[in-house]
PDB file of C-alpha atoms in Angstrom:
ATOM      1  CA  UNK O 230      17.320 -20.744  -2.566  1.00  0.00           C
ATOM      2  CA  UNK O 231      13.823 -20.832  -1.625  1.00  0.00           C
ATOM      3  CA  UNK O 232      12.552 -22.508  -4.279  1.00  0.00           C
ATOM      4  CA  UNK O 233       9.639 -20.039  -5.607  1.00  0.00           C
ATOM      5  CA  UNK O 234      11.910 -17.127  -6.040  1.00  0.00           C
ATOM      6  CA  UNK O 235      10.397 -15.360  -2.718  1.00  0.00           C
ATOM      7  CA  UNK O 236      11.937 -13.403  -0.542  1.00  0.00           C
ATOM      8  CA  UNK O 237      10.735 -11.718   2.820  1.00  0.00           C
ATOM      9  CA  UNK O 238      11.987  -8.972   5.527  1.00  0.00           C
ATOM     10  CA  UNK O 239      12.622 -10.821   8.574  1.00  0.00           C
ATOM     11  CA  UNK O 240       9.469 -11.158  10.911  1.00  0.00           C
ATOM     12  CA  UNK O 241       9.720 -11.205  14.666  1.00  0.00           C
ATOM     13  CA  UNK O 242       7.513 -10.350  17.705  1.00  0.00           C
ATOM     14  CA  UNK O 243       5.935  -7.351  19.255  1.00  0.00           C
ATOM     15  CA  UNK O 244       7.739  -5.346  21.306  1.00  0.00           C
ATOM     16  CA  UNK O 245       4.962  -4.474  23.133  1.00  0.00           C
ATOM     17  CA  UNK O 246       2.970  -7.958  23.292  1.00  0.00           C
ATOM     18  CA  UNK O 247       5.775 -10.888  22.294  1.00  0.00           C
ATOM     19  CA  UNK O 248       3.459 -12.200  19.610  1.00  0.00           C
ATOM     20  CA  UNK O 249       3.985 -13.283  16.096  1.00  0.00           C
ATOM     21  CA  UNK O 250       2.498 -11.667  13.528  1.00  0.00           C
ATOM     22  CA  UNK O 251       0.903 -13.668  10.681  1.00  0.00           C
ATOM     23  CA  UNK O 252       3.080 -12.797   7.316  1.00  0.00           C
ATOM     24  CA  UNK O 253       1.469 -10.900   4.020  1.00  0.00           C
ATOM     25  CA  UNK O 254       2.662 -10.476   0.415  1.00  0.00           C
ATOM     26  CA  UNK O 255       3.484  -7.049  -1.244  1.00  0.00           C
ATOM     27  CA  UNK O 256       0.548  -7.658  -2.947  1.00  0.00           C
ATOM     28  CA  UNK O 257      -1.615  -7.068  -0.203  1.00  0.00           C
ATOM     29  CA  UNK O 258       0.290  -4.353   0.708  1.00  0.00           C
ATOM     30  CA  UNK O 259      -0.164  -2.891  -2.275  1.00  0.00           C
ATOM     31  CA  UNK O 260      -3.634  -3.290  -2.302  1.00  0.00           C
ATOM     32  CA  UNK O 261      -4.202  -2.088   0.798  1.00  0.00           C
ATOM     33  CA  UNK O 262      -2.217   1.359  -0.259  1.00  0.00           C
ATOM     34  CA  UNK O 263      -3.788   1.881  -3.526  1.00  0.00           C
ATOM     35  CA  UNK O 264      -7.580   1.046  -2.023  1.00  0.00           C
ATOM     36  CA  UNK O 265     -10.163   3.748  -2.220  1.00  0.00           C
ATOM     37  CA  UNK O 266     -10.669   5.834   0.305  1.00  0.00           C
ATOM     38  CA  UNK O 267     -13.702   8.078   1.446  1.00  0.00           C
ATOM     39  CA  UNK O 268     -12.709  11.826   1.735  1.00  0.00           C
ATOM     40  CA  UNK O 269     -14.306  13.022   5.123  1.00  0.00           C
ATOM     41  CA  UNK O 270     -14.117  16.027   7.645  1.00  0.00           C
ATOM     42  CA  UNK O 271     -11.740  19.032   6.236  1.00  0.00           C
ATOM     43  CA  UNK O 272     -10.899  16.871   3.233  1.00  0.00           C
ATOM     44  CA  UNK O 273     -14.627  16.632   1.865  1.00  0.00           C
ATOM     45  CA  UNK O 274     -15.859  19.247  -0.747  1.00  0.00           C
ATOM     46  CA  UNK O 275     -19.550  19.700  -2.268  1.00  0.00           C
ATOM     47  CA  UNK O 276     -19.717  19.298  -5.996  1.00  0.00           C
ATOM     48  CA  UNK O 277     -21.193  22.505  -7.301  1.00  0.00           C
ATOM     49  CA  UNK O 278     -23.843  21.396  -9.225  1.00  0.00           C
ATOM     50  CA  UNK O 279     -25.527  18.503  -7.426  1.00  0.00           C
ATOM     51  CA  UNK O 280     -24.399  20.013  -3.546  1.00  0.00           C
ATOM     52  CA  UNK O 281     -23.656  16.354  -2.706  1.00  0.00           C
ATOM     53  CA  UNK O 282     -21.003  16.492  -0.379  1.00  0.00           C
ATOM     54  CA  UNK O 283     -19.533  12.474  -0.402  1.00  0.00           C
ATOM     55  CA  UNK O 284     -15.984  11.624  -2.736  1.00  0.00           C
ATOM     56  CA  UNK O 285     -13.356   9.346  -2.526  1.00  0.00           C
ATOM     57  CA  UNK O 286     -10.049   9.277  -3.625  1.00  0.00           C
ATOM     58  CA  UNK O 287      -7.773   6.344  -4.966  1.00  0.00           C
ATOM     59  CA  UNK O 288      -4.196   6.182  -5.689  1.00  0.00           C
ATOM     60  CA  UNK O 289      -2.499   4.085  -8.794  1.00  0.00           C
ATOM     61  CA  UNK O 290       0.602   3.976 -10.313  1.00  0.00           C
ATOM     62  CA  UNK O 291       0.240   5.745 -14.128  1.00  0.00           C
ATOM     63  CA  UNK O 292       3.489   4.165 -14.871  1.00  0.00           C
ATOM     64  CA  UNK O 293       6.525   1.620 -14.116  1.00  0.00           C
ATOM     65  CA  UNK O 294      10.143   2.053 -14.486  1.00  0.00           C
ATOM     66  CA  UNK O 295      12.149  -0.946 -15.496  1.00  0.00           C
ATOM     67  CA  UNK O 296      13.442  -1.249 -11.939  1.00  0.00           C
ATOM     68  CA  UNK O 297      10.930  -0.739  -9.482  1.00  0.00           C
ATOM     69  CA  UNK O 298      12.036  -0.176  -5.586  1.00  0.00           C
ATOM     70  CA  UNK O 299       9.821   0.706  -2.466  1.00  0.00           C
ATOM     71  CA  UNK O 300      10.290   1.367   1.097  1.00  0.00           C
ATOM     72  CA  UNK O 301       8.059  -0.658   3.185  1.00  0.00           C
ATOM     73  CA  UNK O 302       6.916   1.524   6.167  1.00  0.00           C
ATOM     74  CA  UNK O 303       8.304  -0.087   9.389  1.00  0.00           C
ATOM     75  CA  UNK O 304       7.577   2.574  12.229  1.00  0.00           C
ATOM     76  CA  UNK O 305       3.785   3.332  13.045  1.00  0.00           C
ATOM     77  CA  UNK O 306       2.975   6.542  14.535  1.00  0.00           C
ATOM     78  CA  UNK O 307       0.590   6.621  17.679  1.00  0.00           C
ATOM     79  CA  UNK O 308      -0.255   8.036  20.919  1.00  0.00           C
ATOM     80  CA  UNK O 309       2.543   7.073  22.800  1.00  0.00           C
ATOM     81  CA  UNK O 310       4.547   7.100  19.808  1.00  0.00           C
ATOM     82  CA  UNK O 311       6.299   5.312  17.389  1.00  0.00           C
ATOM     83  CA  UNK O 312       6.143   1.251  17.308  1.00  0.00           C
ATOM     84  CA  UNK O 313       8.151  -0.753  15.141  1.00  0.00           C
ATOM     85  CA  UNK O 314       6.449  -2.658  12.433  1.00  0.00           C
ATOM     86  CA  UNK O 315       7.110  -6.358  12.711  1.00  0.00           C
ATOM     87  CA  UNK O 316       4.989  -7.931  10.441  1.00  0.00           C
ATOM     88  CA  UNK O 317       7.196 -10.190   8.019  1.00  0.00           C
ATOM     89  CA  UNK O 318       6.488  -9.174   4.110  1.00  0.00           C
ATOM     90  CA  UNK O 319       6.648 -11.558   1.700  1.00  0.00           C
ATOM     91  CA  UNK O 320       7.746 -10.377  -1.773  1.00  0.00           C
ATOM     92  CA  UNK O 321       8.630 -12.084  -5.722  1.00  0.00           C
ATOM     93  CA  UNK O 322      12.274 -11.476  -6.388  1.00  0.00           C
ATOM     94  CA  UNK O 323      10.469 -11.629  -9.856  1.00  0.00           C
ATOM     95  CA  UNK O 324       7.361 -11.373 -11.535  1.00  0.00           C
ATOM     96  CA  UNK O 325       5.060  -8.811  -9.481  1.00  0.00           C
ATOM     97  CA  UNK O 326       2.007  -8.756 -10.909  1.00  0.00           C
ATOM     98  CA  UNK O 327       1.546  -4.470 -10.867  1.00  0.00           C
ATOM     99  CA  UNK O 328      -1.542  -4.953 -13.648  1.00  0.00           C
ATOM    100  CA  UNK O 329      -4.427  -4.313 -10.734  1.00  0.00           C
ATOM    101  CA  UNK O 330      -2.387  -1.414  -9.575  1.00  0.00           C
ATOM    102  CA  UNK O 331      -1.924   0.333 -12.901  1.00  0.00           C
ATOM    103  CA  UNK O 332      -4.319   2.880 -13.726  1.00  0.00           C
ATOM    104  CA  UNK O 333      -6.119   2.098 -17.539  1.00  0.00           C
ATOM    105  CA  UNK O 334      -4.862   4.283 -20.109  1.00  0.00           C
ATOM    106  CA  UNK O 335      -7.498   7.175 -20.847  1.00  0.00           C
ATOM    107  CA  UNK O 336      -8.591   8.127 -24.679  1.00  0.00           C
ATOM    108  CA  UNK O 337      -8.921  11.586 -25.825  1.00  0.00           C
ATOM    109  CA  UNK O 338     -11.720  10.733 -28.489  1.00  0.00           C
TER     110      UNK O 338
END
């Protein structure tokens, strides 16, 4: 038992560089994912009354299930390509706070 009810993937070192990385919580990973985001290049569009060409996007969870799983992302993509992902993520076996990651319910009035 680890006292607080956390639990973590195991960390470990680069393969390319031998060093440790510092650990994060699912939170920040979370709010790293669900951030907003400036649309640029092929993914802009011009609003067609005002011409103005800048929007951003933003991604939020509408709703939960009882039961909530997800896949942490532990290859990286690159130039040479793919790295492994060793950056040690620390998660609540219980109690995630999802509330900043919900999107607010929308009236129809």
């Amino acid at each position: 038992d680890r006292g607080g009810g956390e639990e973590s993937t195991s960390g470990g070192s680069s393969p390319s560089g031998g060093e440790e990385h510092v650990p994060c919580s699912i939170e920040e990973c979370l709010a790293v994912h669900t951030s907003s985001e400036e649309l640029t290049g092929a993914e802009q569009y011009c609003c067609e009354r005002c011409g103005q060409a800048q929007a951003s996007r933003r991604l939020y969870f509408s709703n939960l299930p009882q039961v909530l799983c997800l896949h942490l992302k532990r290859f990286q993509w690159g130039g040479k390509g793919r790295a492994k992902v060793d950056v040690q993520v620390d998660f609540p076996l219980e109690g995630l706070e999802m509330g900043p990651f919900l999107r607010a319910p929308t009236s129809l009035a």
